[in-house]
Amino acid sequence: MFSKVASCALAGIEGVRVWVETDLDGGLPNFSLVGLPAPSVKEARERVRAALRNSGFDFPVMRITVNLAPADLRKEGSAFDLAIAAGILASSGQIPVDSLKGKVLVGELSLDGEVKPVPGTMAMAASLKEQEKDGIVLIVPRGNLAEASLVGGIVVQGVATIQELVSFLKGEIDLPHGNTNAEKLLAELNKNDHPDFSEVKGQYAAKRALEISAAGGHNILLSGPPGTGKTMLARRIPSILPSLTLQECLEITKIYSVAGLLKEDTPLIAQRPFRSPHHTATAAGMLGGGRIPQPGEVTLAHMGVLFLDEFPEYSRDVLEGLRQPLEDGCVTITRAEMTLRFPSRFMLVASRNPCPCGYYGHPRKECQCTEQQIRRYRLKSSGPLMDRIDIHVEVPAMEYSELQDDQHAESSAAIRKRVEKARQLQRQRFRHLNITCNADMTNRHLQEICPLNKDARMILGRAFDSLSLSMRAHDRIIKVARTIADLEQETFIQAHHIAEAIQYRSFDRHY
Ligand SMILES: Nc1ncnc2c1ncn2[C@@H]1O[C@H](COP(=O)(O)OP(=O)(O)O)[C@@H](O)[C@H]1O
Ligand SMILES: [Mg+2]
Ligand SMILES: [Zn+2]
């Protein structure tokens, strides 16, 4: 007998409906799975066979053919187990074929018939809600019920065992419905418990630069000797970025759902991510990929901060690979059968020491490096990322007295207020364009929306000649000046905005 039931595959962070077609006939007993299944899916045969037998159902001794359609989509992972099991039960008359209509089944089976959580159910629910107009029911593992019902607007029910599924399909029991209230969850979780800027003493120049970065979405480089607070400052950036809307939270949550990183009880990501991958990270770990394509660090940092601590230590491959996501706001993963896309709009924060030993230019400690070592180190760190960084700021060693005296450093909340106001202006400015903040402006935008007054133009011209700036550096100065003007709620870019922005290009002078 023939049966057909829907399941769902993942392509990047989108869910794609897959039909599981099952046919039984009287040929030699055999169980074949066709329709471009990856090896991870082929293992479903063993799990489904054991799960059905151990749950007291018949595993038909017949020729079983299961086809996963569409055939041109490569299927990965174990999430089709549940649909395959249901298809076999229907085709062998153990449940009514009609009971599968209008249902989408997703879940992994353990050998004893338990339904185990799978990654990506929230992303699947979001896509199915968009694609399916005719009221479907999404059935997910009980452990995924909370996350899958975050999006709302689609009926989601959770199942714990294959026996439970059968009783449900026979109409004997109902399954628990998901009823996560995303808005309520956001209100509960959105407490902003990032560490606070008030804990960082001194370092006013660096804090000012970080405020500008956050206000305009500019990538930033912090340089300075060890122990001056670079890491401490970077960790506090999410605390001054604008708070997330529910829509933005859901977009980030989709990514964490696909990565299998959501908590069962609080499945919403309500805060901007802060990711600080170690410098030994591989290109796949950083950019995404792998046998079952997983989002990388650049995607997990979407709408938040990607922090590369001591970035000259990262491999050349990784640094080179960051160019594309920085440029496009997404990563493209090319595989034999298809091209996947993961979003990756993040703020890049990089730190580095002034030299390999860290103490070049330190007021109290001596640098041990040779001139050549220093030159090589600088050259390495001047590579692929530098032309994506708008702001460079020094984080110098401080005097003991400065640390002691600073009793009332400003709180993150106070800084964030100014950042939000500057972002408000940008939202207004870019409302008809496909960009969100000053850092995203292209050359054309600069000419149209960033006119300089006469003094500003003169200062920029002088710096251009005396620092022999590149055209790229020139444009970046204007973007940063635009953000500084936004922080002051000024319509026109003035001389002092340009002058401050030029200060943040000190690396152009060094090389
Ligand atoms: N400006 C500062 N205010 C308060 N504590 C600081 C400051 N700078 C450094 N520290 C202390 O020194 C430690 C090391 O700082 P860290 O941020 O790791 O330095 P870096 O990353 O520059 O090497 C911090 O955990 C903090 O306790
Ligand atoms: Mg550090
Ligand atoms: Zn040194």
XYZ file of C-alpha atoms and ligand atoms in Angstrom:
540
model
C 0.000 0.000 0.000
C 1.078 3.572 -0.654
C 1.101 6.462 1.838
C 2.359 9.986 1.841
C 3.173 12.287 4.778
C 4.909 15.644 5.064
C 8.101 16.354 6.956
C 10.494 19.294 6.909
C 14.132 19.782 5.889
C 16.439 22.708 6.582
C 18.167 24.765 3.915
C 20.278 27.276 5.806
C 17.823 28.741 8.280
C 14.758 28.087 6.138
C 12.461 25.120 6.492
C 11.487 23.305 3.285
C 8.589 20.846 3.178
C 9.589 17.345 2.179
C 7.148 14.599 1.190
C 7.862 11.158 2.571
C 6.267 8.602 0.229
C 6.156 5.006 1.356
C 5.302 2.016 -0.767
C 5.102 -1.621 0.340
C 4.981 -4.546 -2.054
C 5.457 -8.286 -1.931
C 8.991 -8.451 -3.353
C 11.996 -9.716 -1.407
C 12.126 -8.102 2.058
C 14.181 -4.973 1.728
C 14.111 -1.381 2.978
C 15.386 1.232 0.572
C 15.491 4.963 1.037
C 15.754 7.168 -2.054
C 15.570 10.882 -2.894
C 19.064 12.196 -2.209
C 19.359 11.161 1.445
C 22.733 11.887 3.093
C 24.313 8.997 5.066
C 22.889 10.523 8.254
C 19.383 10.034 6.849
C 20.049 6.489 5.616
C 20.677 5.480 9.215
C 16.983 6.195 9.771
C 16.277 2.681 8.465
C 17.918 1.068 11.478
C 16.390 3.464 13.992
C 12.872 3.181 12.565
C 13.023 -0.616 12.385
C 14.121 -0.944 16.015
C 11.787 1.793 17.278
C 8.704 0.170 15.703
C 9.561 -3.341 16.906
C 10.430 -2.224 20.422
C 7.194 -0.251 20.672
C 5.062 -3.279 19.888
C 4.318 -2.571 16.217
C 4.887 -4.836 13.235
C 7.803 -4.053 11.009
C 6.483 -5.365 7.662
C 8.502 -8.183 6.109
C 8.038 -6.812 2.608
C 9.850 -4.675 0.070
C 9.686 -1.146 1.519
C 10.550 1.835 -0.636
C 10.656 5.269 0.947
C 11.095 8.270 -1.330
C 11.926 11.727 -0.056
C 10.671 14.419 -2.455
C 11.718 16.809 -3.947
C 14.660 14.669 -5.022
C 16.952 17.594 -5.860
C 17.127 18.775 -2.242
C 19.831 17.042 -0.251
C 18.393 15.718 3.016
C 20.519 15.642 6.138
C 20.117 14.612 9.759
C 17.672 12.481 11.665
C 14.546 14.643 11.647
C 12.724 12.480 9.041
C 12.631 9.414 11.330
C 9.175 10.162 12.672
C 7.616 10.698 9.231
C 9.250 7.553 7.853
C 7.937 5.500 10.784
C 4.449 6.937 10.342
C 4.576 6.206 6.606
C 5.441 2.561 7.224
C 2.686 2.235 9.840
C 0.137 3.708 7.402
C 1.288 1.662 4.418
C 1.056 -1.527 6.473
C -2.428 -0.703 7.721
C -1.510 -0.115 11.357
C -2.869 3.441 11.242
C -5.358 5.025 8.816
C -3.639 6.570 5.763
C -5.989 9.555 6.001
C -4.805 10.396 9.510
C -1.554 11.764 8.042
C -3.311 14.409 6.005
C -2.482 18.022 6.889
C 0.265 17.011 9.317
C 3.969 17.722 9.169
C 5.992 15.267 11.260
C 9.483 16.075 12.507
C 11.582 14.156 15.020
C 14.351 11.650 15.634
C 13.568 8.196 16.985
C 15.618 6.367 19.541
C 15.752 2.580 19.314
C 13.134 2.199 22.056
C 10.623 4.452 20.298
C 11.219 7.690 22.122
C 10.988 10.880 20.046
C 14.150 12.919 20.544
C 14.609 16.672 19.904
C 16.082 17.817 16.607
C 17.658 21.129 15.630
C 15.774 23.794 13.725
C 12.111 23.235 14.657
C 11.556 26.934 15.340
C 12.991 27.846 11.937
C 10.784 25.155 10.360
C 7.674 26.488 12.069
C 8.470 30.003 10.844
C 8.886 28.868 7.223
C 5.876 26.536 7.215
C 3.726 29.332 8.561
C 4.743 31.439 5.545
C 4.427 28.692 2.948
C 1.374 26.735 4.024
C -1.911 28.506 3.597
C -4.203 25.572 4.360
C -3.978 25.136 8.141
C -1.452 22.411 8.823
C -0.475 20.861 12.146
C 3.243 20.665 12.902
C 4.132 17.753 15.151
C 7.508 18.039 16.854
C 9.385 16.241 19.636
C 8.048 17.246 23.065
C 11.452 18.745 23.906
C 11.106 21.162 20.979
C 7.497 22.163 21.669
C 8.312 25.459 23.387
C 10.687 26.735 20.696
C 8.558 25.548 17.767
C 5.534 27.443 19.050
C 7.446 30.741 19.444
C 6.436 32.084 16.042
C 2.695 31.620 16.549
C 0.141 31.454 13.750
C 0.652 27.721 13.203
C -0.666 24.814 15.287
C 2.221 22.958 16.938
C 1.869 19.792 19.018
C 4.529 17.835 20.872
C 5.002 14.066 20.905
C 7.135 11.989 23.272
C 6.995 8.434 21.866
C 5.974 6.632 18.698
C 3.143 4.939 20.657
C 1.813 8.344 21.600
C 1.886 9.416 17.960
C -0.071 6.323 16.941
C -2.726 6.879 19.616
C -3.026 10.479 18.462
C -3.343 9.564 14.792
C -6.010 6.982 15.658
C -7.911 9.754 17.444
C -7.596 8.148 20.874
C -5.685 10.971 22.581
C -4.718 14.586 21.932
C -1.125 15.779 22.088
C -0.026 18.798 24.141
C -0.295 22.056 22.185
C 2.558 24.562 22.142
C 1.569 27.953 23.482
C 4.784 29.892 24.035
C 4.017 33.586 24.261
C 7.038 35.195 22.613
C 6.121 38.716 23.651
C 5.752 37.745 27.284
C 8.972 35.779 27.177
C 10.783 38.778 25.685
C 9.532 41.021 28.477
C 10.797 38.514 31.046
C 14.164 37.867 29.455
C 15.026 41.305 28.157
C 16.694 42.512 31.329
C 20.002 43.344 29.661
C 22.263 41.516 32.080
C 25.381 42.208 30.081
C 28.279 43.507 32.181
C 28.183 47.290 32.575
C 30.482 50.061 31.363
C 30.442 51.676 34.802
C 32.840 48.930 35.930
C 35.544 50.123 33.532
C 37.630 52.875 35.073
C 39.252 55.583 32.966
C 39.783 54.769 29.271
C 37.569 57.657 28.204
C 38.913 57.787 24.673
C 38.168 54.107 24.156
C 34.682 54.423 25.632
C 33.940 57.382 23.414
C 35.106 55.433 20.364
C 32.944 52.456 21.356
C 29.918 54.696 21.766
C 30.454 55.990 18.223
C 30.908 52.440 16.930
C 27.690 51.298 18.543
C 25.811 54.377 17.330
C 26.755 53.917 13.677
C 27.381 50.156 13.532
C 31.070 50.691 12.811
C 33.655 47.938 13.106
C 36.369 48.838 15.570
C 39.940 47.916 16.466
C 41.267 48.305 20.011
C 45.069 48.361 20.355
C 47.056 48.394 23.520
C 49.303 46.415 25.849
C 47.966 43.434 27.849
C 45.791 44.097 30.873
C 44.519 47.550 29.934
C 40.894 46.491 29.640
C 40.446 45.707 25.923
C 38.574 42.473 26.568
C 36.642 44.080 29.392
C 35.511 46.923 27.110
C 34.582 44.643 24.208
C 32.344 42.460 26.398
C 30.336 45.522 27.342
C 29.445 46.597 23.818
C 26.158 44.639 23.635
C 25.024 46.593 26.715
C 25.033 49.861 24.737
C 23.617 48.564 21.450
C 19.941 49.362 20.800
C 17.535 46.876 22.383
C 16.088 44.238 20.100
C 12.570 44.217 18.716
C 10.589 40.970 18.926
C 11.051 40.517 15.176
C 14.834 40.771 15.564
C 14.817 38.365 18.514
C 12.929 35.823 16.424
C 15.416 36.178 13.587
C 18.338 35.477 15.925
C 16.402 32.673 17.612
C 15.960 30.947 14.244
C 19.733 30.745 13.914
C 20.180 29.339 17.410
C 17.378 26.868 16.728
C 19.170 25.552 13.637
C 22.409 25.356 15.641
C 20.560 23.372 18.345
C 21.527 25.924 20.992
C 18.134 26.917 22.426
C 17.240 26.151 26.028
C 14.132 24.039 26.468
C 12.528 26.270 29.116
C 13.545 29.717 27.773
C 13.808 29.190 24.036
C 13.917 32.863 22.950
C 17.210 34.683 22.336
C 16.331 38.058 23.806
C 19.762 39.686 23.942
C 22.282 40.668 21.344
C 24.822 37.905 20.918
C 28.452 38.370 21.920
C 30.711 35.770 20.314
C 34.410 35.506 21.006
C 35.761 32.465 19.152
C 39.263 31.405 20.139
C 42.080 32.204 17.729
C 42.478 28.514 16.966
C 39.010 28.523 15.356
C 38.856 26.843 11.952
C 37.379 28.434 8.863
C 34.392 26.058 9.095
C 33.812 26.937 12.730
C 34.038 30.621 11.982
C 32.101 30.804 8.722
C 29.832 27.773 8.985
C 29.638 24.520 7.066
C 30.318 20.903 7.940
C 28.662 17.657 6.952
C 25.272 18.819 8.202
C 25.620 22.542 7.419
C 25.803 24.481 10.657
C 25.905 28.228 11.213
C 29.395 29.467 12.098
C 30.482 32.126 14.578
C 29.769 34.950 12.114
C 26.148 33.802 11.962
C 25.827 33.161 15.693
C 26.990 36.794 16.088
C 24.213 38.053 13.777
C 22.860 41.391 15.108
C 25.447 41.315 17.864
C 29.195 41.447 18.312
C 31.935 39.227 16.909
C 35.027 39.772 19.032
C 38.407 38.696 17.699
C 40.722 39.012 20.661
C 44.347 39.465 19.597
C 43.307 39.063 16.033
C 46.774 38.740 14.422
C 46.810 35.262 16.037
C 43.934 33.995 13.889
C 44.807 31.985 10.811
C 45.121 33.783 7.532
C 42.342 31.588 6.092
C 39.907 32.656 8.755
C 40.727 36.358 8.435
C 40.456 36.197 4.649
C 37.188 34.310 4.932
C 35.643 37.060 7.042
C 35.736 39.479 4.124
C 32.696 38.089 2.363
C 30.351 38.038 5.376
C 31.548 41.515 6.353
C 30.863 42.739 2.844
C 27.521 41.032 2.212
C 25.976 40.587 5.645
C 25.582 36.869 4.932
C 27.728 33.786 4.364
C 27.317 31.648 1.334
C 28.130 27.968 1.724
C 28.493 26.133 -1.533
C 27.984 22.403 -1.616
C 27.789 19.990 -4.481
C 23.987 19.992 -4.624
C 23.099 23.487 -3.507
C 24.114 26.852 -2.168
C 23.085 27.821 1.338
C 22.962 31.224 2.869
C 23.239 32.135 6.539
C 22.739 35.731 7.723
C 25.760 37.409 9.345
C 25.278 41.093 10.056
C 27.464 41.655 13.079
C 29.671 44.349 14.513
C 33.317 43.338 14.300
C 35.418 44.209 17.315
C 39.084 43.295 17.043
C 41.848 43.769 19.550
C 45.588 43.525 19.254
C 48.757 44.248 21.150
C 51.097 46.878 19.746
C 53.809 44.237 19.190
C 54.336 40.478 19.758
C 55.448 40.889 23.390
C 52.747 43.504 23.982
C 54.742 46.297 25.590
C 55.846 48.474 22.689
C 55.358 52.109 23.767
C 54.446 51.109 27.353
C 55.371 53.808 29.905
C 56.758 51.394 32.520
C 57.657 48.124 30.815
C 60.229 47.437 28.161
C 59.421 45.935 24.777
C 61.493 42.830 24.019
C 60.817 42.696 20.301
C 63.161 43.433 17.438
C 62.163 46.055 14.938
C 61.708 43.366 12.344
C 59.372 41.350 14.588
C 57.297 44.430 15.153
C 57.150 45.208 11.460
C 56.112 41.648 10.617
C 53.424 41.670 13.320
C 52.016 44.968 12.077
C 52.079 43.778 8.519
C 50.159 40.647 9.441
C 47.537 42.630 11.283
C 47.272 45.161 8.485
C 45.959 42.450 6.198
C 42.488 41.559 5.057
C 40.435 42.976 7.889
C 41.878 46.433 8.149
C 40.001 47.876 5.237
C 36.734 46.789 6.862
C 37.448 48.662 10.096
C 36.206 52.244 10.464
C 37.556 53.115 13.884
C 40.908 52.469 15.493
C 41.489 53.455 19.091
C 44.371 53.055 21.508
C 43.711 51.534 24.914
C 46.842 52.637 26.784
C 48.259 51.556 30.116
C 46.897 53.750 32.882
C 48.522 55.259 35.952
C 47.511 53.773 39.280
C 46.063 57.116 40.378
C 43.739 57.240 37.355
C 42.303 53.875 38.357
C 41.796 54.961 41.938
C 40.279 58.346 41.158
C 37.587 57.262 38.776
C 34.632 56.784 41.101
C 31.698 57.502 38.844
C 32.140 56.073 35.399
C 28.997 56.388 33.302
C 26.562 53.461 33.178
C 25.759 51.503 30.028
C 22.141 52.631 30.261
C 23.160 56.291 29.961
C 25.388 55.613 26.966
C 22.745 53.454 25.339
C 20.226 56.296 25.474
C 22.478 58.430 23.270
C 23.126 55.498 20.954
C 19.381 54.884 20.547
C 18.801 58.532 19.651
C 21.529 58.475 17.015
C 20.084 55.253 15.584
C 16.659 56.847 15.466
C 18.054 59.534 13.139
C 19.626 56.875 10.956
C 16.424 54.877 10.704
C 14.720 58.030 9.516
C 17.524 58.808 7.059
C 17.600 55.343 5.537
C 13.871 54.590 5.619
C 13.696 54.322 1.818
C 17.007 52.528 1.430
C 18.059 48.977 2.050
C 20.477 49.847 4.872
C 20.073 50.422 8.577
C 23.077 52.348 9.865
C 25.818 54.732 8.784
C 28.425 51.989 8.520
C 26.390 50.394 5.708
C 26.501 53.479 3.471
C 28.081 53.124 0.058
C 29.992 55.733 -1.869
C 26.816 56.900 -3.568
C 24.984 57.412 -0.271
C 27.929 59.418 1.012
C 27.655 61.947 -1.764
C 23.901 62.210 -1.525
C 23.323 62.322 2.197
C 26.561 63.442 3.794
C 27.338 66.933 2.558
C 30.241 68.581 4.409
C 30.378 72.246 5.211
C 33.301 74.307 3.930
C 35.493 74.023 7.024
C 34.905 70.314 7.275
C 35.875 69.870 3.657
C 39.072 71.842 4.186
C 40.158 69.805 7.209
C 39.488 66.564 5.410
C 41.438 67.759 2.378
C 44.413 68.662 4.522
C 44.415 65.299 6.295
C 44.063 63.501 2.989
C 47.279 65.078 1.722
C 49.370 65.095 4.884
C 48.450 61.515 5.944
C 48.335 60.361 2.325
C 44.999 58.663 2.974
C 43.422 56.213 0.571
C 40.053 56.972 -0.959
C 38.646 54.213 1.198
C 39.973 55.830 4.366
C 38.537 59.136 3.142
C 35.040 57.622 2.843
C 35.307 55.948 6.223
C 36.160 59.226 7.872
C 32.991 60.771 6.456
C 30.862 57.862 7.659
C 32.249 58.082 11.178
C 31.870 61.873 11.140
C 28.213 61.352 10.136
C 27.732 59.187 13.227
C 29.450 61.709 15.485
C 27.133 64.391 14.104
C 24.155 62.077 14.730
C 25.189 61.677 18.358
C 24.993 65.477 18.600
C 21.699 65.479 16.651
C 23.340 67.754 14.046
C 22.012 67.823 10.495
C 25.261 68.861 8.822
C 28.707 67.420 9.271
C 30.930 70.082 10.758
C 34.655 70.596 11.096
C 34.942 69.153 14.596
C 33.077 65.998 13.586
C 35.572 65.416 10.782
C 38.514 66.257 13.030
C 37.470 63.633 15.589
C 36.833 61.030 12.894
C 40.335 61.585 11.489
C 41.797 60.715 14.896
C 40.314 57.227 14.563
C 42.460 56.511 11.525
C 45.780 56.350 13.349
C 46.610 53.016 11.683
C 46.651 54.724 8.298
C 49.541 56.760 9.621
C 51.507 53.769 10.888
C 51.732 51.885 7.648
N 40.066 50.282 32.952
C 39.892 49.288 33.828
N 39.001 49.401 34.830
C 38.811 48.407 35.705
N 39.465 47.236 35.668
C 40.381 47.051 34.704
C 40.620 48.055 33.722
N 41.563 47.595 32.873
C 41.867 46.365 33.285
N 41.174 46.022 34.382
C 41.272 44.749 35.126
O 42.288 43.977 34.496
C 41.770 42.741 34.022
C 42.365 42.430 32.656
O 41.785 43.264 31.681
P 41.525 42.774 30.217
O 40.304 43.427 29.737
O 41.566 41.299 30.144
O 42.811 43.382 29.497
P 43.288 43.172 27.986
O 42.222 42.485 27.262
O 43.556 44.555 27.511
O 44.546 42.367 28.086
C 40.281 42.929 33.967
O 39.601 41.727 34.235
C 40.022 43.941 35.075
O 39.866 43.280 36.293
Mg 42.384 40.624 26.388
Zn 57.315 44.012 22.069
